[in-house]
PDB file of N, CA and C in Angstrom:
ATOM      1  N   LYS Y  19      -8.353  12.372  -5.818  1.00 53.00           N
ATOM      2  CA  LYS Y  19      -8.849  11.432  -6.809  1.00 53.00           C
ATOM      3  C   LYS Y  19      -8.507  11.903  -8.214  1.00 53.00           C
ATOM      4  N   ALA Y  20      -8.372  10.960  -9.089  1.00 57.00           N
ATOM      5  CA  ALA Y  20      -8.118  11.259 -10.488  1.00 57.00           C
ATOM      6  C   ALA Y  20      -9.433  11.651 -11.169  1.00 57.00           C
ATOM      7  N   LYS Y  21      -9.365  11.913 -12.446  1.00 62.00           N
ATOM      8  CA  LYS Y  21     -10.562  12.256 -13.205  1.00 62.00           C
ATOM      9  C   LYS Y  21     -11.605  11.159 -13.070  1.00 62.00           C
ATOM     10  N   GLY Y  22     -12.856  11.569 -13.004  1.00 73.00           N
ATOM     11  CA  GLY Y  22     -13.948  10.609 -12.945  1.00 73.00           C
ATOM     12  C   GLY Y  22     -14.102   9.938 -11.597  1.00 73.00           C
ATOM     13  N   GLY Y  23     -13.433  10.444 -10.556  1.00 83.00           N
ATOM     14  CA  GLY Y  23     -13.570   9.871  -9.236  1.00 83.00           C
ATOM     15  C   GLY Y  23     -12.775   8.602  -9.000  1.00 83.00           C
ATOM     16  N   ILE Y  24     -11.892   8.247  -9.912  1.00 88.00           N
ATOM     17  CA  ILE Y  24     -11.069   7.049  -9.754  1.00 88.00           C
ATOM     18  C   ILE Y  24      -9.872   7.403  -8.878  1.00 88.00           C
ATOM     19  N   PRO Y  25      -9.639   6.642  -7.811  1.00 91.00           N
ATOM     20  CA  PRO Y  25      -8.506   6.959  -6.930  1.00 91.00           C
ATOM     21  C   PRO Y  25      -7.164   6.741  -7.629  1.00 91.00           C
ATOM     22  N   HIS Y  26      -6.169   7.486  -7.183  1.00 93.00           N
ATOM     23  CA  HIS Y  26      -4.816   7.323  -7.704  1.00 93.00           C
ATOM     24  C   HIS Y  26      -4.174   6.051  -7.163  1.00 93.00           C
ATOM     25  N   VAL Y  27      -4.539   5.684  -5.923  1.00 95.00           N
ATOM     26  CA  VAL Y  27      -3.936   4.518  -5.284  1.00 95.00           C
ATOM     27  C   VAL Y  27      -4.995   3.766  -4.482  1.00 95.00           C
ATOM     28  N   ALA Y  28      -4.879   2.443  -4.482  1.00 94.00           N
ATOM     29  CA  ALA Y  28      -5.715   1.584  -3.639  1.00 94.00           C
ATOM     30  C   ALA Y  28      -4.773   0.797  -2.745  1.00 94.00           C
ATOM     31  N   ILE Y  29      -5.161   0.633  -1.484  1.00 93.00           N
ATOM     32  CA  ILE Y  29      -4.340  -0.102  -0.526  1.00 93.00           C
ATOM     33  C   ILE Y  29      -5.151  -1.277  -0.009  1.00 93.00           C
ATOM     34  N   GLU Y  30      -4.598  -2.467  -0.153  1.00 89.00           N
ATOM     35  CA  GLU Y  30      -5.264  -3.695   0.286  1.00 89.00           C
ATOM     36  C   GLU Y  30      -4.462  -4.343   1.394  1.00 89.00           C
ATOM     37  N   VAL Y  31      -5.139  -4.766   2.440  1.00 86.00           N
ATOM     38  CA  VAL Y  31      -4.528  -5.552   3.500  1.00 86.00           C
ATOM     39  C   VAL Y  31      -4.986  -6.987   3.272  1.00 86.00           C
ATOM     40  N   VAL Y  32      -4.041  -7.858   2.891  1.00 83.00           N
ATOM     41  CA  VAL Y  32      -4.363  -9.237   2.544  1.00 83.00           C
ATOM     42  C   VAL Y  32      -4.025 -10.133   3.735  1.00 83.00           C
ATOM     43  N   VAL Y  33      -5.081 -10.662   4.378  1.00 80.00           N
ATOM     44  CA  VAL Y  33      -4.888 -11.506   5.553  1.00 80.00           C
ATOM     45  C   VAL Y  33      -5.021 -12.977   5.180  1.00 80.00           C
ATOM     46  N   ALA Y  34      -5.842 -13.290   4.203  1.00 78.00           N
ATOM     47  CA  ALA Y  34      -6.038 -14.670   3.743  1.00 78.00           C
ATOM     48  C   ALA Y  34      -5.942 -14.686   2.224  1.00 78.00           C
ATOM     49  N   SER Y  35      -5.951 -15.860   1.656  1.00 73.00           N
ATOM     50  CA  SER Y  35      -5.923 -15.975   0.195  1.00 73.00           C
ATOM     51  C   SER Y  35      -7.169 -15.317  -0.387  1.00 73.00           C
ATOM     52  N   PRO Y  36      -6.971 -14.386  -1.317  1.00 68.00           N
ATOM     53  CA  PRO Y  36      -8.134 -13.698  -1.890  1.00 68.00           C
ATOM     54  C   PRO Y  36      -8.986 -14.638  -2.731  1.00 68.00           C
ATOM     55  N   LEU Y  37     -10.293 -14.371  -2.738  1.00 59.00           N
ATOM     56  CA  LEU Y  37     -11.216 -15.190  -3.509  1.00 59.00           C
ATOM     57  C   LEU Y  37     -11.265 -14.762  -4.972  1.00 59.00           C
ATOM     58  N   LEU Y  38     -10.822 -13.553  -5.257  1.00 69.00           N
ATOM     59  CA  LEU Y  38     -10.806 -13.089  -6.641  1.00 69.00           C
ATOM     60  C   LEU Y  38      -9.553 -12.256  -6.869  1.00 69.00           C
ATOM     61  N   ASP Y  39      -9.229 -12.072  -8.125  1.00 83.00           N
ATOM     62  CA  ASP Y  39      -8.036 -11.312  -8.484  1.00 83.00           C
ATOM     63  C   ASP Y  39      -8.352  -9.824  -8.381  1.00 83.00           C
ATOM     64  N   LYS Y  40      -8.012  -9.231  -7.235  1.00 87.00           N
ATOM     65  CA  LYS Y  40      -8.326  -7.822  -7.010  1.00 87.00           C
ATOM     66  C   LYS Y  40      -7.568  -6.919  -7.977  1.00 87.00           C
ATOM     67  N   LEU Y  41      -6.364  -7.314  -8.392  1.00 91.00           N
ATOM     68  CA  LEU Y  41      -5.628  -6.472  -9.338  1.00 91.00           C
ATOM     69  C   LEU Y  41      -6.413  -6.318 -10.637  1.00 91.00           C
ATOM     70  N   ALA Y  42      -7.068  -7.376 -11.074  1.00 91.00           N
ATOM     71  CA  ALA Y  42      -7.877  -7.295 -12.296  1.00 91.00           C
ATOM     72  C   ALA Y  42      -9.042  -6.327 -12.096  1.00 91.00           C
ATOM     73  N   VAL Y  43      -9.626  -6.339 -10.902  1.00 91.00           N
ATOM     74  CA  VAL Y  43     -10.727  -5.424 -10.602  1.00 91.00           C
ATOM     75  C   VAL Y  43     -10.230  -3.983 -10.616  1.00 91.00           C
ATOM     76  N   TYR Y  44      -9.104  -3.741  -9.946  1.00 94.00           N
ATOM     77  CA  TYR Y  44      -8.549  -2.380  -9.921  1.00 94.00           C
ATOM     78  C   TYR Y  44      -8.134  -1.923 -11.321  1.00 94.00           C
ATOM     79  N   ALA Y  45      -7.575  -2.831 -12.109  1.00 95.00           N
ATOM     80  CA  ALA Y  45      -7.195  -2.477 -13.482  1.00 95.00           C
ATOM     81  C   ALA Y  45      -8.429  -2.080 -14.282  1.00 95.00           C
ATOM     82  N   GLY Y  46      -9.512  -2.816 -14.107  1.00 93.00           N
ATOM     83  CA  GLY Y  46     -10.759  -2.496 -14.802  1.00 93.00           C
ATOM     84  C   GLY Y  46     -11.301  -1.134 -14.417  1.00 93.00           C
ATOM     85  N   LEU Y  47     -11.035  -0.729 -13.171  1.00 93.00           N
ATOM     86  CA  LEU Y  47     -11.464   0.593 -12.712  1.00 93.00           C
ATOM     87  C   LEU Y  47     -10.501   1.697 -13.136  1.00 93.00           C
ATOM     88  N   GLY Y  48      -9.275   1.308 -13.512  1.00 94.00           N
ATOM     89  CA  GLY Y  48      -8.278   2.292 -13.924  1.00 94.00           C
ATOM     90  C   GLY Y  48      -7.482   2.899 -12.789  1.00 94.00           C
ATOM     91  N   VAL Y  49      -7.400   2.199 -11.634  1.00 96.00           N
ATOM     92  CA  VAL Y  49      -6.625   2.694 -10.493  1.00 96.00           C
ATOM     93  C   VAL Y  49      -5.147   2.629 -10.864  1.00 96.00           C
ATOM     94  N   GLY Y  50      -4.446   3.752 -10.770  1.00 95.00           N
ATOM     95  CA  GLY Y  50      -3.067   3.856 -11.241  1.00 95.00           C
ATOM     96  C   GLY Y  50      -2.049   3.042 -10.458  1.00 95.00           C
ATOM     97  N   GLU Y  51      -2.263   2.911  -9.151  1.00 96.00           N
ATOM     98  CA  GLU Y  51      -1.277   2.208  -8.330  1.00 96.00           C
ATOM     99  C   GLU Y  51      -2.010   1.432  -7.247  1.00 96.00           C
ATOM    100  N   VAL Y  52      -1.542   0.206  -6.977  1.00 96.00           N
ATOM    101  CA  VAL Y  52      -2.119  -0.632  -5.931  1.00 96.00           C
ATOM    102  C   VAL Y  52      -1.000  -1.080  -5.008  1.00 96.00           C
ATOM    103  N   TRP Y  53      -1.242  -0.938  -3.703  1.00 96.00           N
ATOM    104  CA  TRP Y  53      -0.308  -1.424  -2.694  1.00 96.00           C
ATOM    105  C   TRP Y  53      -0.974  -2.603  -2.002  1.00 96.00           C
ATOM    106  N   LEU Y  54      -0.271  -3.711  -1.902  1.00 93.00           N
ATOM    107  CA  LEU Y  54      -0.781  -4.895  -1.212  1.00 93.00           C
ATOM    108  C   LEU Y  54       0.106  -5.196  -0.014  1.00 93.00           C
ATOM    109  N   TRP Y  55      -0.489  -5.223   1.171  1.00 92.00           N
ATOM    110  CA  TRP Y  55       0.235  -5.641   2.366  1.00 92.00           C
ATOM    111  C   TRP Y  55      -0.215  -7.060   2.669  1.00 92.00           C
ATOM    112  N   HIS Y  56       0.757  -7.965   2.795  1.00 88.00           N
ATOM    113  CA  HIS Y  56       0.455  -9.376   3.047  1.00 88.00           C
ATOM    114  C   HIS Y  56       0.785  -9.735   4.487  1.00 88.00           C
ATOM    115  N   SER Y  57      -0.183 -10.302   5.188  1.00 88.00           N
ATOM    116  CA  SER Y  57       0.058 -10.695   6.578  1.00 88.00           C
ATOM    117  C   SER Y  57       1.125 -11.782   6.668  1.00 88.00           C
ATOM    118  N   SER Y  58       1.259 -12.589   5.636  1.00 88.00           N
ATOM    119  CA  SER Y  58       2.234 -13.682   5.653  1.00 88.00           C
ATOM    120  C   SER Y  58       3.679 -13.183   5.604  1.00 88.00           C
ATOM    121  N   THR Y  59       3.904 -12.028   4.972  1.00 91.00           N
ATOM    122  CA  THR Y  59       5.264 -11.503   4.837  1.00 91.00           C
ATOM    123  C   THR Y  59       5.477 -10.218   5.624  1.00 91.00           C
ATOM    124  N   GLY Y  60       4.386  -9.510   5.934  1.00 92.00           N
ATOM    125  CA  GLY Y  60       4.499  -8.226   6.615  1.00 92.00           C
ATOM    126  C   GLY Y  60       5.098  -7.148   5.731  1.00 92.00           C
ATOM    127  N   ARG Y  61       5.020  -7.336   4.424  1.00 94.00           N
ATOM    128  CA  ARG Y  61       5.611  -6.386   3.470  1.00 94.00           C
ATOM    129  C   ARG Y  61       4.539  -5.775   2.580  1.00 94.00           C
ATOM    130  N   ILE Y  62       4.875  -4.632   2.020  1.00 95.00           N
ATOM    131  CA  ILE Y  62       3.986  -3.959   1.078  1.00 95.00           C
ATOM    132  C   ILE Y  62       4.556  -4.128  -0.322  1.00 95.00           C
ATOM    133  N   GLU Y  63       3.724  -4.647  -1.223  1.00 95.00           N
ATOM    134  CA  GLU Y  63       4.095  -4.751  -2.636  1.00 95.00           C
ATOM    135  C   GLU Y  63       3.414  -3.609  -3.382  1.00 95.00           C
ATOM    136  N   VAL Y  64       4.115  -3.043  -4.345  1.00 97.00           N
ATOM    137  CA  VAL Y  64       3.577  -1.936  -5.135  1.00 97.00           C
ATOM    138  C   VAL Y  64       3.422  -2.390  -6.579  1.00 97.00           C
ATOM    139  N   PHE Y  65       2.257  -2.089  -7.134  1.00 97.00           N
ATOM    140  CA  PHE Y  65       1.969  -2.406  -8.531  1.00 97.00           C
ATOM    141  C   PHE Y  65       1.502  -1.140  -9.230  1.00 97.00           C
ATOM    142  N   ARG Y  66       2.032  -0.902 -10.432  1.00 97.00           N
ATOM    143  CA  ARG Y  66       1.694   0.280 -11.230  1.00 97.00           C
ATOM    144  C   ARG Y  66       0.973  -0.167 -12.487  1.00 97.00           C
ATOM    145  N   LEU Y  67      -0.150   0.480 -12.792  1.00 96.00           N
ATOM    146  CA  LEU Y  67      -0.926   0.152 -13.985  1.00 96.00           C
ATOM    147  C   LEU Y  67      -0.183   0.644 -15.221  1.00 96.00           C
ATOM    148  N   VAL Y  68       0.124  -0.287 -16.110  1.00 96.00           N
ATOM    149  CA  VAL Y  68       0.785   0.024 -17.375  1.00 96.00           C
ATOM    150  C   VAL Y  68      -0.106  -0.561 -18.470  1.00 96.00           C
ATOM    151  N   GLY Y  69      -0.761   0.316 -19.191  1.00 94.00           N
ATOM    152  CA  GLY Y  69      -1.734  -0.163 -20.179  1.00 94.00           C
ATOM    153  C   GLY Y  69      -2.947  -0.729 -19.454  1.00 94.00           C
ATOM    154  N   THR Y  70      -3.149  -2.034 -19.582  1.00 91.00           N
ATOM    155  CA  THR Y  70      -4.303  -2.676 -18.943  1.00 91.00           C
ATOM    156  C   THR Y  70      -3.899  -3.665 -17.850  1.00 91.00           C
ATOM    157  N   ALA Y  71      -2.603  -3.723 -17.525  1.00 93.00           N
ATOM    158  CA  ALA Y  71      -2.135  -4.681 -16.510  1.00 93.00           C
ATOM    159  C   ALA Y  71      -1.160  -4.003 -15.550  1.00 93.00           C
ATOM    160  N   TYR Y  72      -0.988  -4.612 -14.395  1.00 95.00           N
ATOM    161  CA  TYR Y  72      -0.081  -4.073 -13.388  1.00 95.00           C
ATOM    162  C   TYR Y  72       1.299  -4.693 -13.489  1.00 95.00           C
ATOM    163  N   GLU Y  73       2.291  -3.862 -13.204  1.00 96.00           N
ATOM    164  CA  GLU Y  73       3.678  -4.305 -13.130  1.00 96.00           C
ATOM    165  C   GLU Y  73       4.191  -3.985 -11.730  1.00 96.00           C
ATOM    166  N   GLY Y  74       4.960  -4.910 -11.153  1.00 96.00           N
ATOM    167  CA  GLY Y  74       5.537  -4.689  -9.835  1.00 96.00           C
ATOM    168  C   GLY Y  74       6.576  -3.580  -9.872  1.00 96.00           C
ATOM    169  N   ARG Y  75       6.645  -2.838  -8.792  1.00 97.00           N
ATOM    170  CA  ARG Y  75       7.612  -1.742  -8.654  1.00 97.00           C
ATOM    171  C   ARG Y  75       8.304  -1.856  -7.304  1.00 97.00           C
ATOM    172  N   GLU Y  76       9.507  -1.318  -7.222  1.00 94.00           N
ATOM    173  CA  GLU Y  76      10.249  -1.287  -5.956  1.00 94.00           C
ATOM    174  C   GLU Y  76       9.700  -0.217  -5.027  1.00 94.00           C
ATOM    175  N   ARG Y  77       9.218   0.880  -5.604  1.00 95.00           N
ATOM    176  CA  ARG Y  77       8.720   2.020  -4.830  1.00 95.00           C
ATOM    177  C   ARG Y  77       7.436   2.539  -5.477  1.00 95.00           C
ATOM    178  N   SER Y  78       6.744   3.347  -4.705  1.00 97.00           N
ATOM    179  CA  SER Y  78       5.569   4.026  -5.233  1.00 97.00           C
ATOM    180  C   SER Y  78       6.019   5.139  -6.164  1.00 97.00           C
ATOM    181  N   GLU Y  79       5.377   5.257  -7.308  1.00 96.00           N
ATOM    182  CA  GLU Y  79       5.660   6.381  -8.193  1.00 96.00           C
ATOM    183  C   GLU Y  79       4.911   7.627  -7.720  1.00 96.00           C
ATOM    184  N   LEU Y  80       3.839   7.443  -6.979  1.00 94.00           N
ATOM    185  CA  LEU Y  80       3.080   8.577  -6.449  1.00 94.00           C
ATOM    186  C   LEU Y  80       3.761   9.191  -5.235  1.00 94.00           C
ATOM    187  N   LEU Y  81       4.383   8.360  -4.407  1.00 95.00           N
ATOM    188  CA  LEU Y  81       5.087   8.809  -3.198  1.00 95.00           C
ATOM    189  C   LEU Y  81       6.473   8.165  -3.168  1.00 95.00           C
ATOM    190  N   PRO Y  82       7.355   8.586  -4.056  1.00 95.00           N
ATOM    191  CA  PRO Y  82       8.652   7.914  -4.195  1.00 95.00           C
ATOM    192  C   PRO Y  82       9.550   8.002  -2.966  1.00 95.00           C
ATOM    193  N   GLY Y  83       9.343   8.995  -2.119  1.00 93.00           N
ATOM    194  CA  GLY Y  83      10.174   9.136  -0.929  1.00 93.00           C
ATOM    195  C   GLY Y  83       9.676   8.354   0.274  1.00 93.00           C
ATOM    196  N   LEU Y  84       8.525   7.711   0.149  1.00 94.00           N
ATOM    197  CA  LEU Y  84       7.942   6.972   1.266  1.00 94.00           C
ATOM    198  C   LEU Y  84       8.678   5.654   1.470  1.00 94.00           C
ATOM    199  N   ASP Y  85       9.146   5.422   2.698  1.00 94.00           N
ATOM    200  CA  ASP Y  85       9.821   4.171   3.054  1.00 94.00           C
ATOM    201  C   ASP Y  85       8.748   3.133   3.375  1.00 94.00           C
ATOM    202  N   LEU Y  86       8.448   2.285   2.407  1.00 94.00           N
ATOM    203  CA  LEU Y  86       7.378   1.305   2.562  1.00 94.00           C
ATOM    204  C   LEU Y  86       7.709   0.234   3.590  1.00 94.00           C
ATOM    205  N   ASP Y  87       8.988  -0.103   3.753  1.00 93.00           N
ATOM    206  CA  ASP Y  87       9.364  -1.088   4.766  1.00 93.00           C
ATOM    207  C   ASP Y  87       9.076  -0.548   6.160  1.00 93.00           C
ATOM    208  N   SER Y  88       9.384   0.725   6.375  1.00 93.00           N
ATOM    209  CA  SER Y  88       9.092   1.355   7.664  1.00 93.00           C
ATOM    210  C   SER Y  88       7.584   1.400   7.907  1.00 93.00           C
ATOM    211  N   LEU Y  89       6.822   1.811   6.906  1.00 94.00           N
ATOM    212  CA  LEU Y  89       5.368   1.868   7.029  1.00 94.00           C
ATOM    213  C   LEU Y  89       4.786   0.493   7.335  1.00 94.00           C
ATOM    214  N   ALA Y  90       5.279  -0.530   6.669  1.00 94.00           N
ATOM    215  CA  ALA Y  90       4.746  -1.888   6.837  1.00 94.00           C
ATOM    216  C   ALA Y  90       4.878  -2.388   8.271  1.00 94.00           C
ATOM    217  N   ARG Y  91       5.873  -1.916   8.991  1.00 92.00           N
ATOM    218  CA  ARG Y  91       6.051  -2.351  10.389  1.00 92.00           C
ATOM    219  C   ARG Y  91       4.898  -1.880  11.282  1.00 92.00           C
ATOM    220  N   PHE Y  92       4.130  -0.909  10.815  1.00 93.00           N
ATOM    221  CA  PHE Y  92       3.040  -0.364  11.609  1.00 93.00           C
ATOM    222  C   PHE Y  92       1.665  -0.837  11.123  1.00 93.00           C
ATOM    223  N   VAL Y  93       1.636  -1.757  10.184  1.00 91.00           N
ATOM    224  CA  VAL Y  93       0.374  -2.359   9.739  1.00 91.00           C
ATOM    225  C   VAL Y  93       0.162  -3.604  10.594  1.00 91.00           C
ATOM    226  N   ARG Y  94      -0.781  -3.488  11.518  1.00 89.00           N
ATOM    227  CA  ARG Y  94      -1.048  -4.590  12.452  1.00 89.00           C
ATOM    228  C   ARG Y  94      -2.554  -4.709  12.666  1.00 89.00           C
ATOM    229  N   PRO Y  95      -3.220  -5.438  11.791  1.00 86.00           N
ATOM    230  CA  PRO Y  95      -4.674  -5.600  11.942  1.00 86.00           C
ATOM    231  C   PRO Y  95      -5.016  -6.134  13.337  1.00 86.00           C
ATOM    232  N   GLY Y  96      -6.066  -5.573  13.904  1.00 88.00           N
ATOM    233  CA  GLY Y  96      -6.521  -6.009  15.212  1.00 88.00           C
ATOM    234  C   GLY Y  96      -5.940  -5.218  16.366  1.00 88.00           C
ATOM    235  N   GLU Y  97      -4.903  -4.413  16.096  1.00 91.00           N
ATOM    236  CA  GLU Y  97      -4.319  -3.587  17.151  1.00 91.00           C
ATOM    237  C   GLU Y  97      -4.932  -2.186  17.104  1.00 91.00           C
ATOM    238  N   ASN Y  98      -4.687  -1.412  18.143  1.00 93.00           N
ATOM    239  CA  ASN Y  98      -5.213  -0.065  18.256  1.00 93.00           C
ATOM    240  C   ASN Y  98      -4.610   0.822  17.167  1.00 93.00           C
ATOM    241  N   GLN Y  99      -5.441   1.215  16.215  1.00 93.00           N
ATOM    242  CA  GLN Y  99      -4.960   1.988  15.066  1.00 93.00           C
ATOM    243  C   GLN Y  99      -4.472   3.374  15.460  1.00 93.00           C
ATOM    244  N   THR Y 100      -5.120   4.002  16.428  1.00 94.00           N
ATOM    245  CA  THR Y 100      -4.688   5.324  16.869  1.00 94.00           C
ATOM    246  C   THR Y 100      -3.278   5.258  17.453  1.00 94.00           C
ATOM    247  N   ALA Y 101      -3.031   4.253  18.279  1.00 95.00           N
ATOM    248  CA  ALA Y 101      -1.700   4.088  18.874  1.00 95.00           C
ATOM    249  C   ALA Y 101      -0.656   3.804  17.797  1.00 95.00           C
ATOM    250  N   LEU Y 102      -1.017   3.014  16.791  1.00 95.00           N
ATOM    251  CA  LEU Y 102      -0.080   2.712  15.705  1.00 95.00           C
ATOM    252  C   LEU Y 102       0.251   3.961  14.894  1.00 95.00           C
ATOM    253  N   VAL Y 103      -0.734   4.789  14.626  1.00 95.00           N
ATOM    254  CA  VAL Y 103      -0.494   6.038  13.887  1.00 95.00           C
ATOM    255  C   VAL Y 103       0.443   6.939  14.685  1.00 95.00           C
ATOM    256  N   LYS Y 104       0.206   7.047  15.986  1.00 95.00           N
ATOM    257  CA  LYS Y 104       1.077   7.872  16.826  1.00 95.00           C
ATOM    258  C   LYS Y 104       2.497   7.326  16.837  1.00 95.00           C
ATOM    259  N   ALA Y 105       2.641   6.015  16.914  1.00 94.00           N
ATOM    260  CA  ALA Y 105       3.970   5.399  16.911  1.00 94.00           C
ATOM    261  C   ALA Y 105       4.670   5.623  15.572  1.00 94.00           C
ATOM    262  N   TYR Y 106       3.912   5.531  14.469  1.00 94.00           N
ATOM    263  CA  TYR Y 106       4.491   5.759  13.140  1.00 94.00           C
ATOM    264  C   TYR Y 106       4.942   7.219  13.002  1.00 94.00           C
ATOM    265  N   ARG Y 107       4.125   8.139  13.462  1.00 93.00           N
ATOM    266  CA  ARG Y 107       4.503   9.567  13.405  1.00 93.00           C
ATOM    267  C   ARG Y 107       5.780   9.818  14.221  1.00 93.00           C
ATOM    268  N   ALA Y 108       5.862   9.203  15.394  1.00 93.00           N
ATOM    269  CA  ALA Y 108       7.062   9.356  16.229  1.00 93.00           C
ATOM    270  C   ALA Y 108       8.284   8.795  15.517  1.00 93.00           C
ATOM    271  N   ALA Y 109       8.122   7.663  14.849  1.00 91.00           N
ATOM    272  CA  ALA Y 109       9.240   7.060  14.106  1.00 91.00           C
ATOM    273  C   ALA Y 109       9.668   7.976  12.963  1.00 91.00           C
ATOM    274  N   LEU Y 110       8.731   8.597  12.294  1.00 90.00           N
ATOM    275  CA  LEU Y 110       9.053   9.533  11.200  1.00 90.00           C
ATOM    276  C   LEU Y 110       9.838  10.731  11.733  1.00 90.00           C
ATOM    277  N   ARG Y 111       9.451  11.236  12.897  1.00 89.00           N
ATOM    278  CA  ARG Y 111      10.155  12.375  13.475  1.00 89.00           C
ATOM    279  C   ARG Y 111      11.592  11.994  13.823  1.00 89.00           C
ATOM    280  N   CYS Y 112      11.798  10.772  14.295  1.00 90.00           N
ATOM    281  CA  CYS Y 112      13.149  10.312  14.654  1.00 90.00           C
ATOM    282  C   CYS Y 112      14.022  10.147  13.415  1.00 90.00           C
ATOM    283  N   GLU Y 113      13.403   9.759  12.264  1.00 78.00           N
ATOM    284  CA  GLU Y 113      14.154   9.553  11.033  1.00 78.00           C
ATOM    285  C   GLU Y 113      14.541  10.875  10.378  1.00 78.00           C
ATOM    286  N   ALA Y 114      13.772  11.921  10.669  1.00 64.00           N
ATOM    287  CA  ALA Y 114      13.996  13.219  10.004  1.00 64.00           C
ATOM    288  C   ALA Y 114      15.227  13.920  10.511  1.00 64.00           C
TER     289      ALA Y 114
END
């Protein structure tokens, strides 16, 4: 966590249209980076706090070497999370 207990990154799994602008909430808290995974696209979007607003980024500035497309393939709400973590770890070992 950053100073004052504020996390460096927040990760949201968006399954339906949000009722409120979560980016505005995270900006108000001062969270440096937000990742949004959308069930409609199966992709992870990265936003970096610049001043008081977020800007989209191609990669995480906190974890620049992380392949977000690969990670996104293992985000499957409703499935066995333990099995997904094991499958993701196996995929990482194969890529190394």
